[in-house]
mmCIF file of C-alpha atoms in Angstrom:
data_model
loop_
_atom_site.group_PDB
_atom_site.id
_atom_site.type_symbol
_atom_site.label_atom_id
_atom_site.label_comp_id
_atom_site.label_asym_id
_atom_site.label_seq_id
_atom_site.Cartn_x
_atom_site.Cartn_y
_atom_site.Cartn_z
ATOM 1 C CA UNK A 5 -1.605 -6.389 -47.632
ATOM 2 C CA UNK A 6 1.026 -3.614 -46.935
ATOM 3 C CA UNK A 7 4.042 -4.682 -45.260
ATOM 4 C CA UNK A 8 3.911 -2.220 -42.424
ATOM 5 C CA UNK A 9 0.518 -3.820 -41.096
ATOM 6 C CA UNK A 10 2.198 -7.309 -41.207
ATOM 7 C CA UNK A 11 5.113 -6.110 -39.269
ATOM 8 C CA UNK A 12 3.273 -4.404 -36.580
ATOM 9 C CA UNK A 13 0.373 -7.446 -36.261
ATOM 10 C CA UNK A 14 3.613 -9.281 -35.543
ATOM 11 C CA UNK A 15 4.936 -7.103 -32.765
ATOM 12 C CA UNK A 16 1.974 -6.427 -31.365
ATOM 13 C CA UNK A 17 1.658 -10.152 -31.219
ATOM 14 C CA UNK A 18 4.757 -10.777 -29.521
ATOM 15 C CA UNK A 19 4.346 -7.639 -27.034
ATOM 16 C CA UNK A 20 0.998 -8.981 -26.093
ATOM 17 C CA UNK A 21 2.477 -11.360 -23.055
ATOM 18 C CA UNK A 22 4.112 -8.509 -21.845
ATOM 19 C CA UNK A 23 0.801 -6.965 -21.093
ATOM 20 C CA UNK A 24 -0.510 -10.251 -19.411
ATOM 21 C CA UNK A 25 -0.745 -10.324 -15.425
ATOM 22 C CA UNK A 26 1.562 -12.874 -13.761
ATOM 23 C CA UNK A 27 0.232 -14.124 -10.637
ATOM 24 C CA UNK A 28 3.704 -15.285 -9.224
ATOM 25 C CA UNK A 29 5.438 -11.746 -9.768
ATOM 26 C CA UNK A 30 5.585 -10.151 -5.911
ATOM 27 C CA UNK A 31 5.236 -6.707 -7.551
ATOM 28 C CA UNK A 32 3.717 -3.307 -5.815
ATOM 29 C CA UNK A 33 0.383 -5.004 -4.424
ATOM 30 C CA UNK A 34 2.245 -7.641 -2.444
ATOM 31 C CA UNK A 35 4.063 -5.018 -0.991
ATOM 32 C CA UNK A 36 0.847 -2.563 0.062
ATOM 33 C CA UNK A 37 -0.763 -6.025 0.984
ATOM 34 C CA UNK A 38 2.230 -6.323 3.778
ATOM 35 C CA UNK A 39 1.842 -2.934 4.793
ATOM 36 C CA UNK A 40 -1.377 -2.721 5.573
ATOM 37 C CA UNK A 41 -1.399 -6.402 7.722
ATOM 38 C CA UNK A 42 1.682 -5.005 9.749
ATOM 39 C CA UNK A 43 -0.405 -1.710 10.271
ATOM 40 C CA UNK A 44 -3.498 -3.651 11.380
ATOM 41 C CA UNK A 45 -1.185 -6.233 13.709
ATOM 42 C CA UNK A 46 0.086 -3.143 15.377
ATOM 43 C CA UNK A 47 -3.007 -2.006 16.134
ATOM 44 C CA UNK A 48 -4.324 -5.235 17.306
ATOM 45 C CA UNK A 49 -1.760 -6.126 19.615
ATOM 46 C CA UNK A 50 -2.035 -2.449 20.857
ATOM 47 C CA UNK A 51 -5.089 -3.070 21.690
ATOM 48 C CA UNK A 52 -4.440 -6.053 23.522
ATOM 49 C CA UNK A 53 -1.627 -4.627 25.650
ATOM 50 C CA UNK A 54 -4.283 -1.877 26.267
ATOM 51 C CA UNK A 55 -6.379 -4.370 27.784
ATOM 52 C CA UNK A 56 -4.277 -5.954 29.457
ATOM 53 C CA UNK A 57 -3.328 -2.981 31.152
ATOM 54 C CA UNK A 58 -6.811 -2.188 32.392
ATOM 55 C CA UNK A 59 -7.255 -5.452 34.281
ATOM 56 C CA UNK A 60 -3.843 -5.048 35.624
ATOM 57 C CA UNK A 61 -1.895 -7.828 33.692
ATOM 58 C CA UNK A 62 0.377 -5.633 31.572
ATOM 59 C CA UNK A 63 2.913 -3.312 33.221
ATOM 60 C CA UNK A 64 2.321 0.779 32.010
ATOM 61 C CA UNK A 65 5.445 0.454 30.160
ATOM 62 C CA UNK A 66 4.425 -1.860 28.196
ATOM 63 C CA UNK A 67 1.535 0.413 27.577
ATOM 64 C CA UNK A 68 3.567 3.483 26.864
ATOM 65 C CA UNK A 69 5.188 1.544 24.336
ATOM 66 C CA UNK A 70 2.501 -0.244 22.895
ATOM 67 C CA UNK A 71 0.662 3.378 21.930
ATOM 68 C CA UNK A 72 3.719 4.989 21.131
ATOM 69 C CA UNK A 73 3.985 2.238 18.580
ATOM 70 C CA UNK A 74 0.342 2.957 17.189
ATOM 71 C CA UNK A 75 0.657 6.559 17.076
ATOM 72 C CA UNK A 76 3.903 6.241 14.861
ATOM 73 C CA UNK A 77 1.652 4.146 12.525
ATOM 74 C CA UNK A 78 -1.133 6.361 12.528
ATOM 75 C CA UNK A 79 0.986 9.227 11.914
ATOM 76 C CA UNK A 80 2.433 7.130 9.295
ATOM 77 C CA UNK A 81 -0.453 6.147 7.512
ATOM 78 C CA UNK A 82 -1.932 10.047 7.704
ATOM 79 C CA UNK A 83 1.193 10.948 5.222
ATOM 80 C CA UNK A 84 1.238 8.428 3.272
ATOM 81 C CA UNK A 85 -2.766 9.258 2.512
ATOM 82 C CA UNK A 86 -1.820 13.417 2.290
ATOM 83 C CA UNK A 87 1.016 12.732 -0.214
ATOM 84 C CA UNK A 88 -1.598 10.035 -2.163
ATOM 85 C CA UNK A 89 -4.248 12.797 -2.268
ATOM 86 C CA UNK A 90 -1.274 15.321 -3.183
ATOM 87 C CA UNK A 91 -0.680 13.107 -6.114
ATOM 88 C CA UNK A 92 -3.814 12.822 -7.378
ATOM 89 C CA UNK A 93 -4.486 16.134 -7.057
ATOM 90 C CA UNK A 94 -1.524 17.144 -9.081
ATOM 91 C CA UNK A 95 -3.089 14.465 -11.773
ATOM 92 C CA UNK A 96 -5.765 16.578 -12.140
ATOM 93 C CA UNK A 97 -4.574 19.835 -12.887
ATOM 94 C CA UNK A 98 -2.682 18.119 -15.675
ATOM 95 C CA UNK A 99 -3.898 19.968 -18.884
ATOM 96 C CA UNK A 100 -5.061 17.075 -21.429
#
């Protein structure tokens, strides 16, 4: 057997844990995860305020608030998904 296949089994053997997923590590999907529950709480309670509002138990500036809020989000989400599309896009006129 030729040396240089020895040496590489072993550091591909002690490289492979590295490639492993560790389910403690609070990495990029944790994050997202985060993101999108504080997105969906601000529309929820939103939508309660809205309520509220209809049956006369929220004051209109709590309203005005309560949308602004969303529409920040909503705006913010709409970028994040153009620049996300942008990306991919740029992936694909990548020559091979």
């Amino acid at each position: 057997m030729d040396i240089r296949s020895v040496i590489a089994a072993q550091n591909y053997a002690g490289a492979r844990p590295a490639t492993q997923a560790d389910p403690d590590h609070q990495g990029a999907a944790q994050g997202l995860r985060a993101t999108f529950q504080d997105f969906a709480a601000t529309l929820k309670h939103s939508e309660q305020v809205a309520q509220s509002s209809m049956v006369g138990q929220a004051d209109p500036h709590a309203l005005v608030q309560a949308l602004a809020q969303t529409e920040l989000a909503v705006e913010t989400a709409v970028i994040v998904r153009n620049k996300v599309v942008e990306a991919y896009q740029e992936i694909l006129r990548m020559p091979v």
